[in-house]
Amino acid sequence: MNILGVDIGGTNVKLGIVTEKGAIIEHGLLPTPAGGPEAAAEKVAEWYGERRKNHGDARAAGIACAGLIDGERGFLYTSPNLPGWENAPLGRVFGHRLGIPVAVDNDVNCAVWGEYVMGAGRGTRHFVAITLGTGVGGGIVIDGRLYHGAQGLAGEIGHHVIIEGGPPCSCGGRGCLEAVIGSASITARAVETAGRTPGSRLSRSAGLTVRDIHEAALKGDAAAVETLAETGRLLGIGLANVVHILNPEVVAVGGGVAGAGDFILEPARKSMKEHLIGDILSAVRIVPAELGNMASFLGASMLALEKQ
Amino acid sequence: MNILGVDIGGTNVKLGIVTEKGAIIEHGLLPTPAGGPEAAAEKVAEWYGERRKNHGDARAAGIACAGLIDGERGFLYTSPNLPGWENAPLGRVFGHRLGIPVAVDNDVNCAVWGEYVMGAGRGTRHFVAITLGTGVGGGIVIDGRLYHGAQGLAGEIGHHVIIEGGPPCSCGGRGCLEAVIGSASITARAVETAGRTPGSRLSRSAGLTVRDIHEAALKGDAAAVETLAETGRLLGIGLANVVHILNPEVVAVGGGVAGAGDFILEPARKSMKEHLIGDILSAVRIVPAELGNMASFLGASMLALEKQ
């Protein structure tokens, strides 16, 4: 039997019918309705009701959602991108509407689980994934299970401090990993670096994106290459910290910023090794994530299967 | 049936006969023999052979040992405090000599397990312990099991970086937690602080210990109080980092330096909360470890019981 996969973001709901092996049979995109979880569950149930006619009943649904979520209880505390979504028992709300078993987790954990089951983490037992974008997120698989921690909030890798008293972070803290390698800090660093690099064609004003920096780096722009290398160096410190604490086999790096590939990953691997004690921990492999923006959607489906 | 507990340090081997509930029936102390694991196993077997006459066969032995150890395989990679102990299959060596099942882990992990089973971590599922001394160590219990990671090296909390490019660390890195709150950095900070604090009776020269600083703080010495508070503030950043990544229920703080109690722990709790995102993670409790220097010995015994 198939699974219904759903990925709820601030703008759109990505959803689809997926086989037990993770093949996508049909997928769609709905605007995220105003009206909170109830309204979203109704829209998803409508979509699913139509598809049941062709594809039959799904055995379960997996719901990925942006926000602070306790995956074990299927409970959403709060979501910065979904106004009005607060203290909501998402598992219960969607389960009631859909009439099938429902697994819920935050979108990052779902993406991590997707990578674990059918992406960069395949075949490991202890796996970490980090997503680089506006924010820096993370998730942890331990002994083949998604690790949630006491309140479902484990894996907040982006808010661990690597520079005490460093640059301010969106969380209110200072020197968090996100504060130094979130996309806003990368573009600010690029503008600053371009300003002192003769011949750099990087825009020295606002509006610059990490993709622009990557494209300039591909053309050999020295300021762009330096900016991404410094991002990688700082990421490498964060990776070393995670590896010292968790000693995973593989860390996958995904998210939009990771599109810059080895311009970031190579300096990150080098910096990580410089910060690790001993050679043994250096056996960890730092690899690109594989599932792109389908990771949450597919991971939610695979999580629903796992929880059955 | 009882258990044989053994804690191998650079100077002494602590060992004893322990009940399944962790009560100590008899214990002893042997000088750590030269001659590596084989010689140590022989001495331990001799001691055990004598005690068997009174207390009967032990059902298993738990061996705690200083050094880099893969607890799942019972394999010692290397031990800075035990010259010549390298690449040794401790589980096999001790099992062969003792003729009973043997569980092996490093002394910090054993102490963490002891705290989990019969100390500060009782009744939790997700637990972390940090030991403060010359070095800063740590161990992790996840879902009621000691977590080892891919190569048995998880929990190296002391070598995660909190100040990029900060003070040099014994590991060769810079700005590790150990570099800023290991006992050598605390005493150096005390000397520096006393130097600029009128009326401080703290020795401004070498030979000062953390215990001296604690005693001065108890008498109201401002430089001593400030030194321990700054230690706590930095520890709090490390705690926040661990809590962001692992979201445990309780973190226990032990080791000699933790003897300074709330002079360190109160500022640590405050600093940790300032560095945590949201109130939810702040539910974590930061408590003193309870088993003192018996933790490794008792924890090794309890680990042997668990692995049976």
Coordinates of C-alpha atoms in Angstrom, one line a residue:
Chain A
M1 CA 0.0 0.0 0.0
N2 CA 1.0 3.6 -0.7
I3 CA 1.7 6.4 1.7
L4 CA 0.5 10.0 1.7
G5 CA 3.4 12.4 2.2
V6 CA 2.8 16.1 3.2
D7 CA 5.3 18.9 3.7
I8 CA 3.7 22.0 5.2
G9 CA 5.7 25.3 4.7
G10 CA 4.8 28.9 5.2
T11 CA 3.8 29.4 1.6
N12 CA 2.9 26.0 0.1
V13 CA 1.9 22.5 1.1
K14 CA 3.8 19.9 -1.0
L15 CA 2.1 16.6 -1.0
G16 CA 1.9 13.3 -2.9
I17 CA 1.3 9.6 -3.0
V18 CA 4.5 7.6 -2.5
T19 CA 5.3 3.9 -2.7
E20 CA 6.8 2.1 0.2
K21 CA 10.2 2.3 -1.6
G22 CA 9.9 6.1 -1.9
A23 CA 8.9 6.3 -5.5
I24 CA 6.6 9.3 -6.2
I25 CA 3.3 8.2 -7.9
E26 CA 1.7 11.6 -8.0
H27 CA 2.4 14.9 -6.4
G28 CA 0.9 18.3 -6.0
L29 CA 1.3 21.7 -4.5
L30 CA -1.4 23.7 -2.6
P31 CA -1.2 27.2 -1.2
T32 CA -1.0 26.9 2.6
P33 CA -4.5 27.9 3.7
A34 CA -5.1 30.5 6.4
G35 CA -7.0 29.1 9.3
G36 CA -4.4 27.0 11.0
P37 CA -4.0 23.2 11.2
E38 CA -7.7 22.4 10.9
A39 CA -8.0 24.2 7.6
A40 CA -4.7 22.7 6.3
A41 CA -5.9 19.2 7.3
E42 CA -9.1 19.7 5.4
K43 CA -7.3 20.8 2.2
V44 CA -5.0 17.8 2.5
A45 CA -7.9 15.5 3.1
E46 CA -9.7 16.8 0.0
W47 CA -6.6 16.3 -2.2
Y48 CA -6.2 12.8 -0.8
G49 CA -9.9 12.0 -1.2
E50 CA -9.6 12.6 -5.0
R51 CA -6.4 10.6 -5.3
R52 CA -7.8 7.6 -3.4
K53 CA -10.2 7.0 -6.3
N54 CA -7.2 6.2 -8.6
H55 CA -4.6 5.0 -6.2
G56 CA -6.6 3.4 -3.4
D57 CA -6.3 3.9 0.3
A58 CA -2.9 5.0 1.7
R59 CA -1.8 2.9 4.7
A60 CA -0.5 6.0 6.6
A61 CA 0.4 9.7 6.2
G62 CA 3.6 11.4 7.1
I63 CA 3.4 15.1 7.8
A64 CA 6.5 17.3 7.8
C65 CA 5.9 20.8 9.2
A66 CA 8.1 23.8 9.7
G67 CA 8.4 24.7 13.4
L68 CA 9.2 23.5 16.9
I69 CA 7.6 20.1 17.0
D70 CA 7.7 17.1 19.4
G71 CA 7.8 14.3 16.8
E72 CA 7.2 11.6 19.3
R73 CA 3.8 13.2 20.4
G74 CA 3.1 14.8 17.0
F75 CA 2.7 18.1 18.8
L76 CA 3.6 21.5 17.4
Y77 CA 4.7 24.1 19.9
T78 CA 5.1 27.0 17.6
S79 CA 6.1 27.8 14.0
P80 CA 7.7 31.1 13.0
N81 CA 6.6 30.7 9.4
L82 CA 3.0 29.6 10.2
P83 CA 1.2 32.4 12.1
G84 CA -1.5 31.0 14.4
W85 CA 0.0 27.5 14.4
E86 CA 0.6 27.1 18.1
N87 CA 0.3 24.4 20.7
A88 CA -1.5 22.2 18.1
P89 CA -1.8 18.4 18.3
L90 CA -1.0 18.0 14.6
G91 CA -1.0 14.2 14.7
R92 CA -4.5 14.1 16.2
V93 CA -5.9 16.9 13.8
F94 CA -4.6 15.2 10.6
G95 CA -5.3 11.7 11.8
H96 CA -8.9 12.7 12.5
R97 CA -9.4 14.3 9.1
L98 CA -7.6 11.6 7.1
G99 CA -8.8 8.5 8.9
I100 CA -5.4 6.8 8.6
P101 CA -2.4 6.6 11.0
V102 CA -0.3 9.8 10.9
A103 CA 3.3 10.4 11.8
V104 CA 4.4 14.1 12.3
D105 CA 7.8 15.7 12.6
N106 CA 9.4 18.9 11.8
D107 CA 10.6 19.4 8.2
V108 CA 14.2 19.2 9.1
N109 CA 13.9 15.9 10.9
C110 CA 11.8 14.6 8.1
A111 CA 14.5 15.6 5.6
V112 CA 17.1 13.9 7.8
W113 CA 15.1 10.8 7.9
G114 CA 14.6 10.9 4.1
E115 CA 18.4 11.2 3.7
Y116 CA 18.9 8.4 6.1
V117 CA 16.5 5.9 4.5
M118 CA 17.1 6.7 0.8
G119 CA 19.8 9.4 0.5
A120 CA 23.2 10.3 1.8
G121 CA 22.8 8.3 5.1
R122 CA 21.9 5.0 3.6
G123 CA 23.6 2.0 5.3
T124 CA 24.8 3.9 8.3
R125 CA 23.6 3.5 11.9
H126 CA 24.7 6.9 13.3
F127 CA 24.0 9.8 11.0
V128 CA 23.7 13.6 11.2
A129 CA 22.4 16.0 8.6
I130 CA 22.8 19.8 8.6
T131 CA 20.8 22.1 6.4
L132 CA 22.3 25.4 5.4
G133 CA 20.0 28.3 4.3
T134 CA 18.6 31.4 5.9
G135 CA 18.7 29.3 9.1
V136 CA 21.0 26.4 10.0
G137 CA 19.2 23.3 11.1
G138 CA 20.1 19.8 11.9
G139 CA 18.8 16.3 12.8
I140 CA 20.3 13.2 14.3
V141 CA 19.8 9.5 13.7
I142 CA 21.1 7.2 16.4
D143 CA 21.2 3.5 16.1
G144 CA 18.9 3.7 13.1
R145 CA 16.3 5.9 14.8
L146 CA 15.5 9.6 14.5
Y147 CA 16.7 11.1 17.8
H148 CA 14.3 13.6 19.4
G149 CA 15.6 14.2 22.9
A150 CA 13.6 14.9 26.0
Q151 CA 11.2 17.5 24.4
G152 CA 11.6 16.7 20.7
L153 CA 14.0 19.5 20.2
A154 CA 17.4 17.7 19.7
G155 CA 19.5 18.7 16.7
E156 CA 19.4 22.5 17.0
I157 CA 22.9 22.5 15.7
G158 CA 22.5 26.0 14.2
H159 CA 22.2 27.6 17.6
H160 CA 25.3 26.1 19.3
V161 CA 27.9 28.8 19.9
I162 CA 31.2 28.6 18.2
I163 CA 32.4 32.2 18.8
E164 CA 31.7 33.3 22.3
G165 CA 30.4 36.9 22.2
G166 CA 30.4 36.7 18.4
P167 CA 28.0 38.2 15.8
P168 CA 24.3 38.5 16.9
C169 CA 22.0 35.7 15.9
S170 CA 18.3 35.7 15.0
C171 CA 17.7 33.7 18.2
G172 CA 18.9 36.6 20.3
G173 CA 22.2 34.9 21.1
R174 CA 25.7 35.6 19.8
G175 CA 28.2 33.6 17.8
C176 CA 25.9 30.7 17.1
L177 CA 26.8 28.6 14.0
E178 CA 23.7 30.2 12.2
A179 CA 25.0 33.7 13.1
V180 CA 28.2 33.1 11.2
I181 CA 27.2 30.8 8.3
G182 CA 23.5 31.6 7.8
S183 CA 22.9 33.0 4.3
A184 CA 22.6 36.6 5.5
S185 CA 26.0 36.4 7.1
I186 CA 27.5 34.9 4.0
T187 CA 26.2 37.6 1.7
A188 CA 27.4 40.3 4.2
R189 CA 30.8 38.7 4.2
A190 CA 30.9 38.6 0.4
V191 CA 30.1 42.3 0.2
E192 CA 32.8 43.1 2.7
T193 CA 35.3 40.8 1.0
A194 CA 34.5 42.1 -2.5
G195 CA 35.1 45.7 -1.2
R196 CA 38.7 44.9 -0.5
T197 CA 39.4 42.6 -3.4
P198 CA 40.5 44.4 -6.6
G199 CA 38.8 43.2 -9.7
S200 CA 36.0 41.3 -7.9
R201 CA 32.8 41.5 -10.0
L202 CA 30.6 40.6 -7.0
S203 CA 27.9 43.2 -6.4
R204 CA 29.0 45.3 -3.4
S205 CA 25.5 46.2 -2.4
A206 CA 22.3 44.6 -1.1
G207 CA 20.4 42.0 -3.1
L208 CA 23.3 39.6 -3.4
T209 CA 22.4 35.9 -2.9
V210 CA 24.5 32.9 -2.1
R211 CA 23.7 31.6 -5.6
D212 CA 25.2 34.8 -7.1
I213 CA 28.3 34.2 -5.0
H214 CA 28.5 30.6 -6.2
E215 CA 28.1 31.6 -9.8
A216 CA 30.9 34.2 -9.4
A217 CA 33.1 31.6 -7.7
L218 CA 32.6 29.2 -10.7
K219 CA 33.9 32.1 -12.9
G220 CA 37.0 32.4 -10.7
D221 CA 36.0 35.5 -8.8
A222 CA 38.6 35.6 -5.9
A223 CA 36.3 37.4 -3.4
A224 CA 33.5 34.9 -4.0
V225 CA 35.9 31.9 -3.6
E226 CA 37.3 33.4 -0.4
T227 CA 33.8 34.1 1.0
L228 CA 32.7 30.5 0.4
A229 CA 36.0 29.1 1.8
E230 CA 35.6 31.2 5.0
T231 CA 32.0 29.9 5.3
G232 CA 33.4 26.4 4.9
R233 CA 36.1 27.0 7.5
L234 CA 33.5 28.1 10.1
L235 CA 31.2 25.2 9.1
G236 CA 34.1 22.9 9.7
I237 CA 34.3 24.1 13.3
G238 CA 30.6 23.3 13.8
L239 CA 31.1 19.9 12.2
A240 CA 34.0 19.1 14.5
N241 CA 31.9 20.1 17.5
V242 CA 29.1 17.8 16.4
V243 CA 31.6 15.0 15.6
H244 CA 33.2 15.3 19.0
I245 CA 29.9 15.0 20.7
L246 CA 28.1 12.4 18.5
N247 CA 30.9 10.5 16.6
P248 CA 28.6 9.8 13.6
E249 CA 29.6 7.8 10.5
V250 CA 28.4 10.4 8.0
V251 CA 27.3 14.0 8.1
A252 CA 25.3 15.2 5.1
V253 CA 25.1 18.8 4.3
G254 CA 22.1 20.1 2.5
G255 CA 19.9 23.2 2.0
G256 CA 20.2 26.0 -0.5
V257 CA 23.6 27.2 0.6
A258 CA 25.0 23.7 0.2
G259 CA 24.4 24.2 -3.5
A260 CA 27.8 25.9 -3.6
G261 CA 29.2 22.3 -3.2
D262 CA 32.9 21.9 -2.8
F263 CA 33.6 25.6 -2.6
I264 CA 32.2 25.2 0.9
L265 CA 32.6 21.5 1.6
E266 CA 36.3 21.1 0.8
P267 CA 37.4 23.9 3.2
A268 CA 34.8 22.5 5.7
R269 CA 36.4 19.1 5.6
K270 CA 39.9 20.6 6.1
S271 CA 38.9 22.8 8.9
M272 CA 37.0 20.0 10.6
K273 CA 40.0 17.7 10.6
E274 CA 42.2 20.5 12.0
H275 CA 39.7 20.8 14.9
L276 CA 39.3 17.1 15.7
I277 CA 41.3 15.2 18.3
G278 CA 43.1 12.3 16.9
D279 CA 42.8 10.5 13.5
I280 CA 40.1 8.1 14.6
L281 CA 37.2 10.7 14.6
S282 CA 38.4 11.9 11.2
A283 CA 37.0 8.8 9.6
V284 CA 33.6 10.6 9.5
R285 CA 32.5 11.4 6.0
I286 CA 31.1 14.8 5.1
V287 CA 29.0 14.5 2.0
P288 CA 26.3 16.5 0.2
A289 CA 22.7 15.7 0.9
E290 CA 21.1 13.9 -2.1
L291 CA 17.3 14.5 -2.0
G292 CA 17.1 18.2 -2.5
N293 CA 13.8 19.9 -1.7
M294 CA 12.0 16.5 -1.9
A295 CA 13.8 15.3 1.3
S296 CA 11.1 16.5 3.8
F297 CA 8.2 15.2 1.8
L298 CA 9.8 11.8 1.1
G299 CA 11.2 11.6 4.6
A300 CA 7.8 12.2 6.1
S301 CA 6.4 9.3 4.0
M302 CA 9.2 7.0 5.1
L303 CA 8.7 8.1 8.7
A304 CA 5.1 7.2 8.5
L305 CA 6.1 3.7 7.2
E306 CA 8.6 3.3 10.0
K307 CA 6.1 4.2 12.7
Q308 CA 3.5 1.8 11.5
Chain B
M1 CA 25.3 -13.1 42.3
N2 CA 27.8 -10.3 42.7
I3 CA 29.9 -8.4 40.2
L4 CA 33.6 -7.6 40.1
G5 CA 34.1 -3.9 39.5
V6 CA 37.5 -2.5 38.3
D7 CA 38.7 1.0 37.6
I8 CA 42.1 1.2 36.0
G9 CA 43.9 4.5 36.4
G10 CA 47.5 5.6 35.6
T11 CA 48.5 5.2 39.3
N12 CA 46.1 2.8 40.9
V13 CA 43.6 0.1 40.1
K14 CA 40.4 0.5 42.2
L15 CA 38.5 -2.7 42.5
G16 CA 35.8 -4.5 44.5
I17 CA 32.9 -6.9 44.8
V18 CA 29.6 -5.2 44.3
T19 CA 26.0 -6.5 44.6
E20 CA 23.5 -6.2 41.7
K21 CA 22.1 -3.2 43.5
G22 CA 25.4 -1.4 43.6
A23 CA 26.3 -2.0 47.3
I24 CA 30.0 -2.4 47.8
I25 CA 30.8 -5.7 49.7
E26 CA 34.6 -5.3 49.7
H27 CA 37.0 -3.1 47.9
G28 CA 40.7 -2.7 47.4
L29 CA 43.4 -0.6 45.8
L30 CA 46.3 -2.0 43.8
P31 CA 49.2 -0.1 42.3
T32 CA 48.8 -0.2 38.5
P33 CA 51.4 -2.7 37.4
A34 CA 53.9 -2.0 34.7
G35 CA 53.6 -4.6 31.9
G36 CA 50.4 -3.5 30.3
P37 CA 47.0 -5.0 30.1
E38 CA 48.2 -8.6 30.6
A39 CA 50.0 -7.8 33.9
A40 CA 47.0 -5.8 35.1
A41 CA 44.6 -8.6 34.3
E42 CA 46.8 -11.0 36.2
K43 CA 46.8 -8.8 39.3
V44 CA 43.1 -8.3 39.2
A45 CA 42.6 -12.1 38.7
E46 CA 44.7 -12.8 41.8
W47 CA 42.7 -10.3 43.9
Y48 CA 39.5 -11.8 42.6
G49 CA 40.7 -15.3 43.2
E50 CA 41.2 -14.6 46.9
R51 CA 37.8 -12.9 47.3
R52 CA 35.9 -15.7 45.5
K53 CA 36.7 -17.9 48.6
N54 CA 34.5 -15.7 50.7
H55 CA 32.0 -14.2 48.4
G56 CA 31.7 -16.8 45.7
D57 CA 31.9 -16.5 41.9
A58 CA 31.0 -13.1 40.4
R59 CA 28.6 -13.3 37.5
A60 CA 30.5 -10.7 35.5
A61 CA 33.3 -8.1 35.6
G62 CA 33.1 -4.5 34.6
I63 CA 36.3 -2.8 33.7
A64 CA 36.6 1.0 33.6
C65 CA 39.9 2.3 32.0
A66 CA 41.3 5.7 31.3
G67 CA 41.8 6.2 27.6
L68 CA 40.3 6.1 24.1
I69 CA 38.2 3.0 24.2
D70 CA 35.5 1.5 22.0
G71 CA 33.2 0.2 24.6
E72 CA 31.1 -1.9 22.3
R73 CA 34.1 -3.9 21.2
G74 CA 36.0 -3.7 24.6
F75 CA 38.9 -2.3 22.6
L76 CA 41.5 0.2 23.9
Y77 CA 43.0 2.4 21.2
T78 CA 45.4 4.4 23.4
S79 CA 45.7 5.8 26.9
P80 CA 47.7 8.9 27.7
N81 CA 48.0 7.9 31.4
L82 CA 48.9 4.3 30.8
P83 CA 52.2 4.0 28.8
G84 CA 52.3 0.9 26.6
W85 CA 48.5 0.4 26.7
E86 CA 47.8 0.6 22.9
N87 CA 45.5 -1.3 20.5
A88 CA 44.7 -3.8 23.2
P89 CA 41.5 -6.0 23.2
L90 CA 40.9 -5.4 26.9
G91 CA 37.6 -7.3 26.9
R92 CA 39.4 -10.4 25.6
V93 CA 42.5 -10.1 27.9
F94 CA 40.5 -9.7 31.1
G95 CA 37.8 -12.2 30.1
H96 CA 40.5 -14.8 29.4
R97 CA 42.1 -14.2 32.8
L98 CA 39.0 -13.9 34.9
G99 CA 36.9 -16.6 33.2
I100 CA 33.7 -14.6 33.5
P101 CA 31.9 -12.3 31.1
V102 CA 33.6 -8.8 30.9
A103 CA 32.3 -5.4 29.9
V104 CA 34.8 -2.7 29.2
D105 CA 34.4 1.1 28.8
N106 CA 36.4 4.2 29.4
D107 CA 36.3 5.6 32.9
V108 CA 34.2 8.6 32.0
N109 CA 31.5 6.5 30.3
C110 CA 31.5 4.1 33.3
A111 CA 31.1 7.1 35.6
V112 CA 28.2 8.4 33.4
W113 CA 26.6 5.0 33.5
G114 CA 27.0 4.8 37.3
E115 CA 25.3 8.2 37.7
Y116 CA 22.6 7.2 35.3
V117 CA 21.7 3.9 37.1
M118 CA 22.2 4.9 40.7
G119 CA 23.1 8.6 40.9
A120 CA 22.1 12.0 39.4
G121 CA 20.6 10.5 36.2
R122 CA 18.2 8.1 37.9
G123 CA 14.7 8.0 36.3
T124 CA 15.7 9.8 33.1
R125 CA 15.9 8.5 29.6
H126 CA 18.2 11.0 28.0
F127 CA 21.1 12.0 30.2
V128 CA 24.5 13.7 29.9
A129 CA 27.3 13.9 32.4
I130 CA 30.3 16.2 32.2
T131 CA 33.4 15.8 34.3
L132 CA 35.5 18.8 35.2
G133 CA 39.1 18.4 36.2
T134 CA 42.5 18.7 34.5
G135 CA 40.6 17.5 31.4
V136 CA 36.9 18.0 30.6
G137 CA 35.1 14.8 29.7
G138 CA 31.6 13.7 29.0
G139 CA 29.3 10.8 28.3
I140 CA 25.8 10.4 26.9
V141 CA 22.9 8.2 27.7
I142 CA 20.2 8.0 25.0
D143 CA 17.0 6.1 25.5
G144 CA 18.4 4.4 28.5
R145 CA 21.6 3.2 26.8
L146 CA 25.1 4.5 26.9
Y147 CA 25.8 6.1 23.5
H148 CA 29.1 5.3 22.0
G149 CA 28.9 6.6 18.4
A150 CA 30.5 5.0 15.3
Q151 CA 33.9 4.3 16.9
G152 CA 33.1 4.5 20.5
L153 CA 34.3 8.0 20.9
A154 CA 31.1 10.0 21.3
G155 CA 30.9 12.4 24.3
E156 CA 34.2 14.3 23.8
I157 CA 32.4 17.4 25.0
G158 CA 35.7 18.9 26.3
H159 CA 37.1 19.3 22.8
H160 CA 34.2 21.1 21.2
V161 CA 35.1 24.7 20.4
I162 CA 33.3 27.5 22.0
I163 CA 35.7 30.3 21.3
E164 CA 37.0 30.1 17.7
G165 CA 40.7 30.9 17.7
G166 CA 40.7 31.0 21.5
P167 CA 43.3 29.8 24.0
P168 CA 45.4 26.8 23.1
C169 CA 44.2 23.4 24.3
S170 CA 46.1 20.2 25.3
C171 CA 44.6 18.5 22.2
G172 CA 46.4 20.9 19.9
G173 CA 43.3 22.9 19.1
R174 CA 42.1 26.3 20.2
G175 CA 39.2 27.5 22.2
C176 CA 37.9 24.1 23.2
L177 CA 35.7 23.9 26.3
E178 CA 38.7 22.2 28.1
A179 CA 41.0 25.0 27.1
V180 CA 38.9 27.5 28.9
I181 CA 37.5 25.6 31.9
G182 CA 40.1 22.9 32.5
S183 CA 41.7 23.2 35.9
A184 CA 44.9 24.8 34.5
S185 CA 43.0 27.6 32.9
I186 CA 41.0 28.2 36.1
T187 CA 44.0 28.6 38.2
A188 CA 45.7 30.8 35.6
R189 CA 42.5 32.9 35.5
A190 CA 42.5 33.1 39.4
V191 CA 46.1 34.4 39.4
E192 CA 45.3 37.0 36.8
T193 CA 42.1 38.0 38.6
A194 CA 43.8 38.2 42.1
G195 CA 46.5 40.4 40.6
R196 CA 43.9 43.1 39.8
T197 CA 41.7 42.6 42.8
P198 CA 42.7 44.7 45.9
G199 CA 42.7 42.7 49.1
S200 CA 42.5 39.2 47.5
R201 CA 44.3 36.7 49.6
L202 CA 44.6 34.3 46.7
S203 CA 48.1 33.2 46.0
R204 CA 49.3 35.1 42.9
S205 CA 51.9 32.5 42.0
A206 CA 52.1 28.9 40.8
G207 CA 50.9 26.0 43.0
L208 CA 47.4 27.3 43.4
T209 CA 44.7 24.6 43.0
V210 CA 41.0 24.9 42.3
R211 CA 40.4 23.6 45.8
D212 CA 42.3 26.6 47.1
I213 CA 40.2 28.9 45.0
H214 CA 37.0 27.2 46.3
E215 CA 38.2 27.6 49.9
A216 CA 39.0 31.3 49.3
A217 CA 35.5 31.8 47.8
L218 CA 33.9 30.3 50.8
K219 CA 35.7 32.9 52.9
G220 CA 34.3 35.6 50.6
D221 CA 37.5 36.3 48.5
A222 CA 36.2 38.4 45.6
A223 CA 38.8 37.3 43.1
A224 CA 38.1 33.7 43.9
V225 CA 34.3 34.2 43.5
E226 CA 34.8 36.0 40.2
T227 CA 37.1 33.3 38.9
L228 CA 34.6 30.5 39.6
A229 CA 31.7 32.6 38.3
E230 CA 33.6 33.1 35.0
T231 CA 34.3 29.4 34.9
G232 CA 30.6 28.8 35.3
R233 CA 29.7 31.3 32.6
L234 CA 31.9 29.5 30.1
L235 CA 30.7 26.1 31.3
G236 CA 27.1 27.4 30.7
I237 CA 27.9 28.1 27.0
G238 CA 29.2 24.5 26.7
L239 CA 26.1 23.2 28.4
A240 CA 23.8 25.3 26.1
N241 CA 25.7 23.8 23.1
V242 CA 25.2 20.2 24.4
V243 CA 21.5 20.9 25.2
H244 CA 20.8 22.4 21.7
I245 CA 22.3 19.3 20.1
L246 CA 21.0 16.6 22.5
N247 CA 18.0 18.0 24.4
P248 CA 18.6 15.8 27.5
E249 CA 16.5 15.9 30.7
V250 CA 19.4 16.2 33.1
V251 CA 23.1 17.1 32.8
A252 CA 25.2 16.1 35.8
V253 CA 28.4 17.9 36.5
G254 CA 31.1 16.0 38.3
G255 CA 34.9 15.7 38.7
G256 CA 37.2 17.5 41.1
V257 CA 36.5 21.1 39.8
A258 CA 32.8 20.5 40.3
G259 CA 33.6 20.3 44.1
A260 CA 33.3 24.1 44.0
G261 CA 29.5 23.5 43.7
D262 CA 27.2 26.4 43.2
F263 CA 30.1 28.9 42.9
I264 CA 30.3 27.4 39.4
L265 CA 26.9 25.8 38.9
E266 CA 24.7 28.8 39.6
P267 CA 26.5 31.1 37.0
A268 CA 26.6 28.1 34.7
R269 CA 22.8 27.7 34.8
K270 CA 22.3 31.4 34.3
S271 CA 24.7 31.5 31.3
M272 CA 23.2 28.4 29.8
K273 CA 19.7 29.8 29.9
E274 CA 20.9 33.0 28.3
H275 CA 22.3 31.0 25.4
L276 CA 19.4 28.7 24.9
I277 CA 16.7 29.3 22.3
G278 CA 13.2 29.4 23.8
D279 CA 12.0 28.4 27.2
I280 CA 11.3 24.8 26.3
L281 CA 14.9 23.7 26.3
S282 CA 15.5 25.5 29.6
A283 CA 13.6 22.7 31.3
V284 CA 16.8 20.8 31.4
R285 CA 18.2 20.4 35.0
I286 CA 21.9 21.0 35.7
V287 CA 22.8 19.1 38.8
P288 CA 25.9 17.9 40.7
A289 CA 27.0 14.4 40.1
E290 CA 26.4 12.2 43.2
L291 CA 28.8 9.3 43.2
G292 CA 32.2 11.1 43.5
N293 CA 35.3 9.0 42.8
M294 CA 33.4 5.8 43.1
A295 CA 31.3 6.5 40.0
S296 CA 33.6 4.7 37.5
F297 CA 34.0 1.7 39.6
L298 CA 30.3 1.3 40.4
G299 CA 29.3 2.3 36.9
A300 CA 31.6 -0.4 35.4
S301 CA 29.9 -3.0 37.7
M302 CA 26.4 -1.8 36.6
L303 CA 27.5 -1.8 33.0
A304 CA 28.6 -5.5 33.3
L305 CA 25.2 -6.3 34.7
E306 CA 23.4 -4.4 31.9
K307 CA 25.4 -6.2 29.2
Q308 CA 24.8 -9.7 30.6

